[in-house]
Amino acid sequence: MKIFNKTLIAVSVALVSTQTMAAGFQINSQSATGVGRAFAGDAVIADNASVLSRNPAAMALFDEKQLSMGLTYADVQVEVQDVFVNSNLGELHYGNIDDGAEAKVIPNFYYVSPVNDKFAYGVAMFSNFGTGTDTSELSQPKSILGGAAQIPAPADLLGKTEVTTINFNLSASYRINDNLSVGAGLDVIYGSGVLTRSGELPVAPDGSLVPVDLVDVDADGIAFGGIVGAVYEINADHRFGVSYRFSPEFTADGTVNYAGVDFEEINIPLPDIFQVAGFHQLTEKFALHYTAQMTTWGDFHEITVTDPSEAQLKKYAWDDSWLFSVGGTYTLNDSWTLRAGYMFDQGVVGEVSSISIPDSDRQWYTMGATYNLSKHTSLDFGIAFVRGEETQLTEHSSVLDAVGQEMPILGADLGTVHATTTSNATYYSIQYNYKF
């Protein structure tokens, strides 16, 4: 099958580029307090050291050393339903996946230390990006003509995608006057990723199906970014915060194997993150807070590979996205503080969609609490119910397109894969805080 064998090279390149976009998925799990209030006001509330993940200038609001550390368990549910292609023989269905995502445990750590009434510094460890999906069970061949023949699944679109990032941050703040403070920080980002795509393809001399590993990627790397921020205090009860995080172009070193060629590096541009937040203590017991955040996913325009040669794998059509959140905090008594929030999180995918990484607008419904164990220690709890939209998408499969060229009787639209996807999640978070 000459057409099919020649197409494998193009298929593999498209595979690496299409699925590596999983590295671009932003996660919001940096603290239990943030989870509990839908991260509303997190760039300015500064009720514990986790504010470092959002705005270094907010360290100026601390008058004593603080430590915060915690874990978030992200239970993500991805459903891929009714995967099919149109052919002259009718619709060819490949099946469904009820749970194509992998749950994650995401740690965090923060320490803030005021030096004097002007300067403070802090260190932090958290994550801004990550994903994990596995749709490989859909990659089985489809029988046609009453079992007399088989055609492969769209194996170039299906398989395992896992990306993990850890952000190490060192920040400092400076109080200019009673109202205005500024801050800046350095991000050291470690990332790793695993990507596999395989299936049974008609590459044997007689055209029969044999197992083929299209892509096998295992790479990691380190990149550097930064963050700047400011806080403006009207008075002790009303303040605003703003920050801008500069993200790097991430280079992952390792092995990207496809079509008999080894590339050593993948270059992935990460988006910048801009946010503004407000906090208002309306009564002695109740506070209102909110956030608007933009992530520049429009910068995620291409992925390239280098070594032994440089090539543009694919261009993208992602859009900048916004999230808007509002929350409330209620001090019940000296021991308990309650909080809740709502977030609208805009999807990033524009013209380019993906079966392996479903995306849509999401609604966050959250609640949480703080329990003060003593004057110096407290525990935070947060839970978030994240609900996405059912999305009907189409994605082009070069594998099935090559089959259609070899077997024109199947029709010209064989390479267009249809599916319905839904992505939901539940976040469970706990955090320990200590004031020195």
Tab-separated table of C-alpha atoms in Angstrom:
chain	number	residue	atom	x	y	z
A	1	MET	CA	0.000	0.000	0.000
A	2	LYS	CA	2.319	2.720	-1.282
A	3	ILE	CA	-0.001	5.618	-0.502
A	4	PHE	CA	-0.469	4.429	3.068
A	5	ASN	CA	3.248	3.902	3.745
A	6	LYS	CA	4.147	7.345	2.415
A	7	THR	CA	1.392	8.883	4.485
A	8	LEU	CA	2.732	7.401	7.740
A	9	ILE	CA	5.442	10.064	7.901
A	10	ALA	CA	2.940	12.903	7.631
A	11	VAL	CA	0.615	11.133	10.055
A	12	SER	CA	3.334	10.863	12.684
A	13	VAL	CA	4.282	14.528	12.420
A	14	ALA	CA	0.658	15.538	12.790
A	15	LEU	CA	0.367	13.220	15.791
A	16	VAL	CA	3.162	14.829	17.717
A	17	SER	CA	1.815	18.307	17.071
A	18	THR	CA	-1.871	17.642	17.586
A	19	GLN	CA	-1.609	15.819	20.873
A	20	THR	CA	1.217	17.757	22.470
A	21	MET	CA	-1.291	20.580	22.850
A	22	ALA	CA	-2.290	18.822	26.083
A	23	ALA	CA	0.674	20.661	27.661
A	24	GLY	CA	-1.276	23.882	27.194
A	25	PHE	CA	-4.161	22.969	29.506
A	26	GLN	CA	-4.252	25.206	32.534
A	27	ILE	CA	-5.216	23.831	35.924
A	28	ASN	CA	-6.591	25.752	38.901
A	29	SER	CA	-5.633	23.811	42.008
A	30	GLN	CA	-3.018	25.935	43.754
A	31	SER	CA	-4.642	26.007	47.220
A	32	ALA	CA	-7.580	24.673	49.234
A	33	THR	CA	-8.750	28.208	50.040
A	34	GLY	CA	-8.654	29.065	46.340
A	35	VAL	CA	-10.596	25.940	45.406
A	36	GLY	CA	-13.222	26.751	48.048
A	37	ARG	CA	-13.893	30.253	46.702
A	38	ALA	CA	-13.404	29.518	42.961
A	39	PHE	CA	-10.129	31.495	43.177
A	40	ALA	CA	-12.164	34.694	43.465
A	41	GLY	CA	-9.910	37.426	44.825
A	42	ASP	CA	-6.939	35.101	45.207
A	43	ALA	CA	-4.490	37.710	43.890
A	44	VAL	CA	-5.223	40.070	46.793
A	45	ILE	CA	-6.953	38.348	49.755
A	46	ALA	CA	-3.676	37.127	51.297
A	47	ASP	CA	-5.300	35.083	54.065
A	48	ASN	CA	-2.423	32.581	53.803
A	49	ALA	CA	0.890	32.131	52.007
A	50	SER	CA	-0.694	30.551	48.906
A	51	VAL	CA	-1.235	34.068	47.534
A	52	LEU	CA	2.291	33.618	46.152
A	53	SER	CA	0.846	31.586	43.282
A	54	ARG	CA	-1.164	34.602	42.106
A	55	ASN	CA	0.507	37.871	43.112
A	56	PRO	CA	3.914	38.430	44.766
A	57	ALA	CA	2.972	42.002	45.741
A	58	ALA	CA	0.402	40.645	48.203
A	59	MET	CA	3.254	39.524	50.482
A	60	ALA	CA	3.363	43.155	51.613
A	61	LEU	CA	0.098	42.474	53.466
A	62	PHE	CA	1.837	39.997	55.838
A	63	ASP	CA	3.261	41.109	59.168
A	64	GLU	CA	4.507	37.665	60.235
A	65	LYS	CA	6.066	34.611	58.640
A	66	GLN	CA	3.605	32.087	57.247
A	67	LEU	CA	3.794	28.588	55.834
A	68	SER	CA	1.128	26.842	53.769
A	69	MET	CA	1.219	23.394	52.194
A	70	GLY	CA	-1.440	21.147	50.767
A	71	LEU	CA	-2.734	18.608	48.300
A	72	THR	CA	-5.472	18.728	45.672
A	73	TYR	CA	-7.007	15.560	44.272
A	74	ALA	CA	-8.364	16.239	40.783
A	75	ASP	CA	-10.935	13.626	39.764
A	76	VAL	CA	-11.432	14.342	36.062
A	77	GLN	CA	-14.132	12.589	34.034
A	78	VAL	CA	-13.786	12.641	30.244
A	79	GLU	CA	-16.447	10.918	28.148
A	80	VAL	CA	-15.925	10.280	24.439
A	81	GLN	CA	-19.156	9.042	22.884
A	82	ASP	CA	-20.217	7.844	19.447
A	83	VAL	CA	-16.911	7.976	17.579
A	84	PHE	CA	-17.702	7.353	13.916
A	85	VAL	CA	-16.809	8.119	10.304
A	86	ASN	CA	-19.049	8.371	7.254
A	87	SER	CA	-18.449	5.994	4.367
A	88	ASN	CA	-20.246	4.669	1.318
A	89	LEU	CA	-21.084	1.662	3.469
A	90	GLY	CA	-22.805	3.880	6.041
A	91	GLU	CA	-21.581	5.150	9.398
A	92	LEU	CA	-18.692	3.129	10.849
A	93	HIS	CA	-18.740	3.315	14.662
A	94	TYR	CA	-15.670	2.728	16.826
A	95	GLY	CA	-17.292	2.864	20.268
A	96	ASN	CA	-17.334	4.964	23.424
A	97	ILE	CA	-15.203	5.724	26.472
A	98	ASP	CA	-16.949	6.529	29.739
A	99	ASP	CA	-13.829	7.643	31.593
A	100	GLY	CA	-10.877	8.608	29.433
A	101	ALA	CA	-9.067	10.787	31.987
A	102	GLU	CA	-6.621	10.057	34.776
A	103	ALA	CA	-7.059	11.451	38.283
A	104	LYS	CA	-4.161	13.517	39.634
A	105	VAL	CA	-2.783	14.427	43.053
A	106	ILE	CA	-1.331	17.943	42.876
A	107	PRO	CA	0.854	19.196	45.768
A	108	ASN	CA	1.661	22.787	46.726
A	109	PHE	CA	3.995	24.570	49.137
A	110	TYR	CA	4.351	28.255	50.103
A	111	TYR	CA	6.470	30.252	52.554
A	112	VAL	CA	6.286	34.013	53.076
A	113	SER	CA	8.752	35.937	55.255
A	114	PRO	CA	8.491	39.686	55.945
A	115	VAL	CA	11.974	41.201	56.403
A	116	ASN	CA	10.770	44.561	57.729
A	117	ASP	CA	7.812	46.877	57.172
A	118	LYS	CA	8.912	47.418	53.556
A	119	PHE	CA	10.368	44.163	52.201
A	120	ALA	CA	9.177	40.561	52.126
A	121	TYR	CA	10.254	37.469	50.249
A	122	GLY	CA	8.713	34.088	49.572
A	123	VAL	CA	9.278	30.694	47.968
A	124	ALA	CA	6.644	28.464	46.430
A	125	MET	CA	6.022	25.205	44.587
A	126	PHE	CA	2.811	24.618	42.626
A	127	SER	CA	1.525	23.752	39.151
A	128	ASN	CA	-0.190	25.823	36.454
A	129	PHE	CA	-0.376	23.310	33.587
A	130	GLY	CA	-1.052	19.590	33.273
A	131	THR	CA	-3.297	16.913	31.799
A	132	GLY	CA	-3.781	13.190	31.463
A	133	THR	CA	-6.045	11.243	29.095
A	134	ASP	CA	-6.115	7.763	27.594
A	135	THR	CA	-8.330	6.952	24.599
A	136	SER	CA	-6.326	3.960	23.360
A	137	GLU	CA	-9.209	1.495	23.850
A	138	LEU	CA	-10.909	3.066	20.811
A	139	SER	CA	-7.994	2.144	18.521
A	140	GLN	CA	-9.277	-1.318	17.542
A	141	PRO	CA	-9.942	-2.014	13.810
A	142	LYS	CA	-13.505	-1.933	12.491
A	143	SER	CA	-14.961	-4.940	10.659
A	144	ILE	CA	-16.822	-4.210	7.406
A	145	LEU	CA	-18.611	-6.260	4.769
A	146	GLY	CA	-19.927	-8.694	7.331
A	147	GLY	CA	-16.479	-9.356	8.764
A	148	ALA	CA	-14.865	-10.060	5.398
A	149	ALA	CA	-12.527	-7.063	5.800
A	150	GLN	CA	-11.274	-4.595	8.385
A	151	ILE	CA	-10.261	-0.975	8.323
A	152	PRO	CA	-8.054	0.580	11.014
A	153	ALA	CA	-9.232	2.982	13.695
A	154	PRO	CA	-8.087	6.629	13.587
A	155	ALA	CA	-5.031	5.630	15.611
A	156	ASP	CA	-3.326	8.964	14.961
A	157	LEU	CA	-5.980	10.655	17.131
A	158	LEU	CA	-6.139	8.106	19.952
A	159	GLY	CA	-3.813	7.003	22.728
A	160	LYS	CA	-2.237	8.161	25.966
A	161	THR	CA	-1.327	11.778	26.670
A	162	GLU	CA	0.182	12.782	30.015
A	163	VAL	CA	1.792	16.114	30.873
A	164	THR	CA	3.034	17.232	34.302
A	165	THR	CA	4.531	20.602	35.243
A	166	ILE	CA	5.949	21.921	38.525
A	167	ASN	CA	6.543	25.631	39.082
A	168	PHE	CA	9.266	26.646	41.563
A	169	ASN	CA	8.956	30.337	42.447
A	170	LEU	CA	11.130	32.852	44.298
A	171	SER	CA	9.503	36.253	44.848
A	172	ALA	CA	9.978	39.562	46.653
A	173	SER	CA	7.660	42.465	47.490
A	174	TYR	CA	8.174	46.128	48.389
A	175	ARG	CA	5.704	48.465	50.092
A	176	ILE	CA	5.940	51.905	48.467
A	177	ASN	CA	3.500	53.610	50.856
A	178	ASP	CA	0.410	52.844	52.925
A	179	ASN	CA	-1.637	52.250	49.781
A	180	LEU	CA	0.630	50.802	47.098
A	181	SER	CA	2.848	47.697	47.052
A	182	VAL	CA	4.661	45.962	44.195
A	183	GLY	CA	6.269	42.569	43.731
A	184	ALA	CA	8.137	40.370	41.278
A	185	GLY	CA	9.225	36.766	41.058
A	186	LEU	CA	11.200	34.208	39.083
A	187	ASP	CA	9.580	30.965	37.911
A	188	VAL	CA	11.612	27.805	37.282
A	189	ILE	CA	9.287	25.371	35.491
A	190	TYR	CA	9.970	21.667	35.240
A	191	GLY	CA	7.815	19.717	32.812
A	192	SER	CA	7.580	16.144	31.597
A	193	GLY	CA	5.354	14.409	29.084
A	194	VAL	CA	4.486	10.978	27.750
A	195	LEU	CA	2.712	10.504	24.427
A	196	THR	CA	1.927	7.194	22.743
A	197	ARG	CA	-0.053	6.470	19.579
A	198	SER	CA	-0.310	2.978	18.126
A	199	GLY	CA	-2.726	0.741	16.271
A	200	GLU	CA	-3.143	-1.981	13.695
A	201	LEU	CA	-2.454	-0.528	10.250
A	202	PRO	CA	-2.398	-2.026	6.722
A	203	VAL	CA	1.359	-1.774	6.169
A	204	ALA	CA	2.163	-5.467	5.543
A	205	PRO	CA	3.216	-6.374	1.969
A	206	ASP	CA	-0.169	-7.984	1.354
A	207	GLY	CA	-2.044	-5.027	2.864
A	208	SER	CA	-3.053	-6.853	6.047
A	209	LEU	CA	-3.211	-5.122	9.433
A	210	VAL	CA	-0.166	-5.313	11.688
A	211	PRO	CA	0.608	-3.508	14.987
A	212	VAL	CA	2.455	-0.220	14.451
A	213	ASP	CA	3.823	2.260	16.995
A	214	LEU	CA	3.174	5.598	15.341
A	215	VAL	CA	4.544	7.793	18.106
A	216	ASP	CA	6.432	7.130	21.321
A	217	VAL	CA	7.412	10.295	23.194
A	218	ASP	CA	9.050	10.587	26.607
A	219	ALA	CA	10.597	14.013	27.241
A	220	ASP	CA	11.244	16.523	30.004
A	221	GLY	CA	12.896	19.884	30.479
A	222	ILE	CA	13.285	23.113	32.441
A	223	ALA	CA	12.267	26.640	31.417
A	224	PHE	CA	12.282	30.062	33.094
A	225	GLY	CA	9.491	32.602	33.436
A	226	GLY	CA	8.464	35.375	35.775
A	227	ILE	CA	5.653	37.307	37.417
A	228	VAL	CA	5.081	40.948	38.392
A	229	GLY	CA	2.246	42.325	40.471
A	230	ALA	CA	0.825	45.213	42.461
A	231	VAL	CA	-1.634	45.746	45.310
A	232	TYR	CA	-3.557	48.955	45.992
A	233	GLU	CA	-5.222	49.314	49.397
A	234	ILE	CA	-8.005	51.861	49.719
A	235	ASN	CA	-8.143	51.017	53.415
A	236	ALA	CA	-7.962	47.928	55.606
A	237	ASP	CA	-11.279	46.602	54.262
A	238	HIS	CA	-11.010	47.313	50.520
A	239	ARG	CA	-8.132	46.507	48.174
A	240	PHE	CA	-7.314	45.512	44.598
A	241	GLY	CA	-4.597	43.342	43.090
A	242	VAL	CA	-3.171	42.842	39.616
A	243	SER	CA	-0.499	40.495	38.272
A	244	TYR	CA	1.033	39.356	34.996
A	245	ARG	CA	2.833	36.022	34.642
A	246	PHE	CA	5.332	35.738	31.770
A	247	SER	CA	5.498	32.158	30.541
A	248	PRO	CA	8.391	30.826	28.467
A	249	GLU	CA	8.689	28.751	25.332
A	250	PHE	CA	9.212	25.343	26.860
A	251	THR	CA	11.823	22.986	25.403
A	252	ALA	CA	11.493	19.324	26.343
A	253	ASP	CA	14.515	17.082	25.783
A	254	GLY	CA	14.217	13.368	25.212
A	255	THR	CA	13.115	11.067	22.433
A	256	VAL	CA	10.359	11.767	19.949
A	257	ASN	CA	10.274	8.704	17.743
A	258	TYR	CA	8.159	8.442	14.621
A	259	ALA	CA	8.564	6.981	11.142
A	260	GLY	CA	12.072	5.791	12.003
A	261	VAL	CA	13.323	9.303	12.871
A	262	ASP	CA	14.367	10.460	16.359
A	263	PHE	CA	13.896	14.107	17.294
A	264	GLU	CA	15.490	15.129	20.579
A	265	GLU	CA	13.539	18.331	21.407
A	266	ILE	CA	9.973	19.621	21.306
A	267	ASN	CA	9.465	23.389	21.603
A	268	ILE	CA	6.129	24.389	23.130
A	269	PRO	CA	5.090	28.026	23.756
A	270	LEU	CA	3.236	28.436	27.054
A	271	PRO	CA	0.691	31.253	27.495
A	272	ASP	CA	0.991	34.311	29.732
A	273	ILE	CA	-1.547	34.853	32.525
A	274	PHE	CA	-2.992	38.270	33.475
A	275	GLN	CA	-5.426	38.790	36.327
A	276	VAL	CA	-7.106	41.478	38.392
A	277	ALA	CA	-8.824	40.867	41.711
A	278	GLY	CA	-10.754	42.745	44.370
A	279	PHE	CA	-11.548	42.187	48.056
A	280	HIS	CA	-14.155	44.012	50.138
A	281	GLN	CA	-14.858	43.370	53.828
A	282	LEU	CA	-18.474	44.484	53.789
A	283	THR	CA	-19.313	43.635	57.390
A	284	GLU	CA	-17.424	42.341	60.393
A	285	LYS	CA	-18.256	38.785	59.329
A	286	PHE	CA	-18.786	38.858	55.542
A	287	ALA	CA	-16.391	39.668	52.674
A	288	LEU	CA	-16.971	39.752	48.904
A	289	HIS	CA	-14.182	39.064	46.419
A	290	TYR	CA	-13.778	38.526	42.673
A	291	THR	CA	-11.284	37.842	39.870
A	292	ALA	CA	-11.026	38.351	36.120
A	293	GLN	CA	-8.198	36.430	34.449
A	294	MET	CA	-7.002	36.234	30.845
A	295	THR	CA	-4.694	33.511	29.526
A	296	THR	CA	-3.013	34.262	26.184
A	297	TRP	CA	-3.693	30.936	24.481
A	298	GLY	CA	-3.489	32.826	21.179
A	299	ASP	CA	0.306	32.710	21.709
A	300	PHE	CA	0.100	28.933	21.418
A	301	HIS	CA	0.406	29.204	17.645
A	302	GLU	CA	2.825	26.427	16.735
A	303	ILE	CA	4.939	23.542	17.998
A	304	THR	CA	8.345	22.810	16.515
A	305	VAL	CA	10.890	19.995	16.823
A	306	THR	CA	14.645	20.258	16.603
A	307	ASP	CA	17.662	17.967	16.441
A	308	PRO	CA	18.574	16.507	14.050
A	309	SER	CA	16.641	19.109	12.035
A	310	GLU	CA	14.140	21.876	12.744
A	311	ALA	CA	10.562	21.630	11.534
A	312	GLN	CA	7.247	23.255	12.227
A	313	LEU	CA	4.924	20.462	13.228
A	314	LYS	CA	1.640	22.321	13.154
A	315	LYS	CA	-0.058	25.687	13.460
A	316	TYR	CA	-2.953	26.220	15.851
A	317	ALA	CA	-6.099	28.308	16.014
A	318	TRP	CA	-6.547	28.599	19.770
A	319	ASP	CA	-8.094	31.713	21.300
A	320	ASP	CA	-7.172	33.839	24.295
A	321	SER	CA	-9.513	32.851	27.122
A	322	TRP	CA	-11.048	34.580	30.135
A	323	LEU	CA	-12.309	33.316	33.441
A	324	PHE	CA	-14.516	35.302	35.806
A	325	SER	CA	-15.147	34.305	39.405
A	326	VAL	CA	-16.977	35.731	42.394
A	327	GLY	CA	-16.967	34.465	45.959
A	328	GLY	CA	-17.883	35.181	49.531
A	329	THR	CA	-16.230	34.521	52.887
A	330	TYR	CA	-18.173	34.330	56.163
A	331	THR	CA	-16.537	34.214	59.582
A	332	LEU	CA	-18.814	31.938	61.585
A	333	ASN	CA	-16.921	32.137	64.881
A	334	ASP	CA	-13.369	32.099	66.222
A	335	SER	CA	-12.888	28.528	65.006
A	336	TRP	CA	-14.650	28.343	61.643
A	337	THR	CA	-14.567	30.429	58.470
A	338	LEU	CA	-16.819	29.440	55.567
A	339	ARG	CA	-16.454	30.318	51.884
A	340	ALA	CA	-18.096	29.635	48.531
A	341	GLY	CA	-17.653	30.727	44.929
A	342	TYR	CA	-18.674	30.511	41.298
A	343	MET	CA	-16.474	30.664	38.190
A	344	PHE	CA	-17.142	30.850	34.460
A	345	ASP	CA	-14.093	29.419	32.693
A	346	GLN	CA	-13.994	30.007	28.938
A	347	GLY	CA	-12.740	27.235	26.658
A	348	VAL	CA	-9.567	27.811	24.648
A	349	VAL	CA	-10.157	25.726	21.528
A	350	GLY	CA	-11.236	27.689	18.479
A	351	GLU	CA	-11.131	26.069	15.055
A	352	VAL	CA	-8.877	23.180	16.134
A	353	SER	CA	-10.543	20.570	18.345
A	354	SER	CA	-9.282	17.267	19.727
A	355	ILE	CA	-10.895	13.985	20.703
A	356	SER	CA	-8.083	13.179	23.133
A	357	ILE	CA	-8.227	16.580	24.884
A	358	PRO	CA	-11.871	17.713	24.946
A	359	ASP	CA	-12.473	21.368	25.751
A	360	SER	CA	-15.481	23.592	26.331
A	361	ASP	CA	-16.700	26.431	28.511
A	362	ARG	CA	-16.891	25.305	32.149
A	363	GLN	CA	-18.907	26.271	35.203
A	364	TRP	CA	-17.309	26.002	38.662
A	365	TYR	CA	-19.434	25.599	41.822
A	366	THR	CA	-17.260	25.617	44.931
A	367	MET	CA	-17.303	25.729	48.718
A	368	GLY	CA	-14.782	25.424	51.518
A	369	ALA	CA	-13.932	26.133	55.130
A	370	THR	CA	-11.064	26.973	57.462
A	371	TYR	CA	-10.747	25.477	60.940
A	372	ASN	CA	-8.407	27.217	63.364
A	373	LEU	CA	-6.621	24.586	65.417
A	374	SER	CA	-4.828	27.218	67.482
A	375	LYS	CA	-3.601	30.791	67.302
A	376	HIS	CA	-0.847	29.690	64.936
A	377	THR	CA	-2.236	26.734	62.991
A	378	SER	CA	-5.254	26.159	60.753
A	379	LEU	CA	-6.619	23.669	58.251
A	380	ASP	CA	-8.342	24.598	54.992
A	381	PHE	CA	-10.764	22.413	53.044
A	382	GLY	CA	-12.123	23.020	49.567
A	383	ILE	CA	-14.275	21.217	47.036
A	384	ALA	CA	-15.114	22.288	43.486
A	385	PHE	CA	-17.603	20.792	41.052
A	386	VAL	CA	-16.529	21.646	37.502
A	387	ARG	CA	-19.046	21.029	34.745
A	388	GLY	CA	-18.236	21.271	31.048
A	389	GLU	CA	-20.526	21.271	28.030
A	390	GLU	CA	-21.373	18.424	25.692
A	391	THR	CA	-19.398	19.157	22.547
A	392	GLN	CA	-19.838	17.680	19.100
A	393	LEU	CA	-16.561	17.853	17.217
A	394	THR	CA	-14.843	16.685	14.067
A	395	GLU	CA	-11.159	15.929	13.674
A	396	HIS	CA	-9.158	14.872	10.627
A	397	SER	CA	-7.439	11.473	10.673
A	398	SER	CA	-4.554	11.077	8.233
A	399	VAL	CA	-4.641	7.319	8.838
A	400	LEU	CA	-8.209	6.959	7.606
A	401	ASP	CA	-7.607	9.479	4.850
A	402	ALA	CA	-4.830	7.218	3.540
A	403	VAL	CA	-7.151	4.210	3.744
A	404	GLY	CA	-9.722	6.110	1.721
A	405	GLN	CA	-7.161	6.847	-0.965
A	406	GLU	CA	-6.252	3.151	-1.166
A	407	MET	CA	-9.907	2.077	-1.145
A	408	PRO	CA	-11.939	4.775	-3.004
A	409	ILE	CA	-15.019	2.566	-2.722
A	410	LEU	CA	-15.271	3.632	0.940
A	411	GLY	CA	-15.839	7.274	-0.004
A	412	ALA	CA	-13.963	10.564	0.050
A	413	ASP	CA	-14.985	11.576	3.595
A	414	LEU	CA	-13.446	8.633	5.437
A	415	GLY	CA	-10.804	10.788	7.124
A	416	THR	CA	-13.308	13.019	8.969
A	417	VAL	CA	-13.871	11.599	12.454
A	418	HIS	CA	-16.939	12.642	14.431
A	419	ALA	CA	-17.385	12.378	18.210
A	420	THR	CA	-19.297	13.806	21.150
A	421	THR	CA	-17.225	14.699	24.204
A	422	THR	CA	-17.922	15.858	27.744
A	423	SER	CA	-15.342	16.848	30.351
A	424	ASN	CA	-16.207	17.300	34.034
A	425	ALA	CA	-14.135	17.313	37.209
A	426	THR	CA	-14.339	17.372	40.973
A	427	TYR	CA	-11.498	18.886	43.009
A	428	TYR	CA	-10.899	17.898	46.648
A	429	SER	CA	-8.314	19.999	48.436
A	430	ILE	CA	-6.785	20.208	51.918
A	431	GLN	CA	-4.183	22.633	53.239
A	432	TYR	CA	-2.186	23.199	56.438
A	433	ASN	CA	-1.186	26.719	57.511
A	434	TYR	CA	1.229	27.865	60.194
A	435	LYS	CA	1.888	31.407	61.416
A	436	PHE	CA	5.271	31.796	63.084
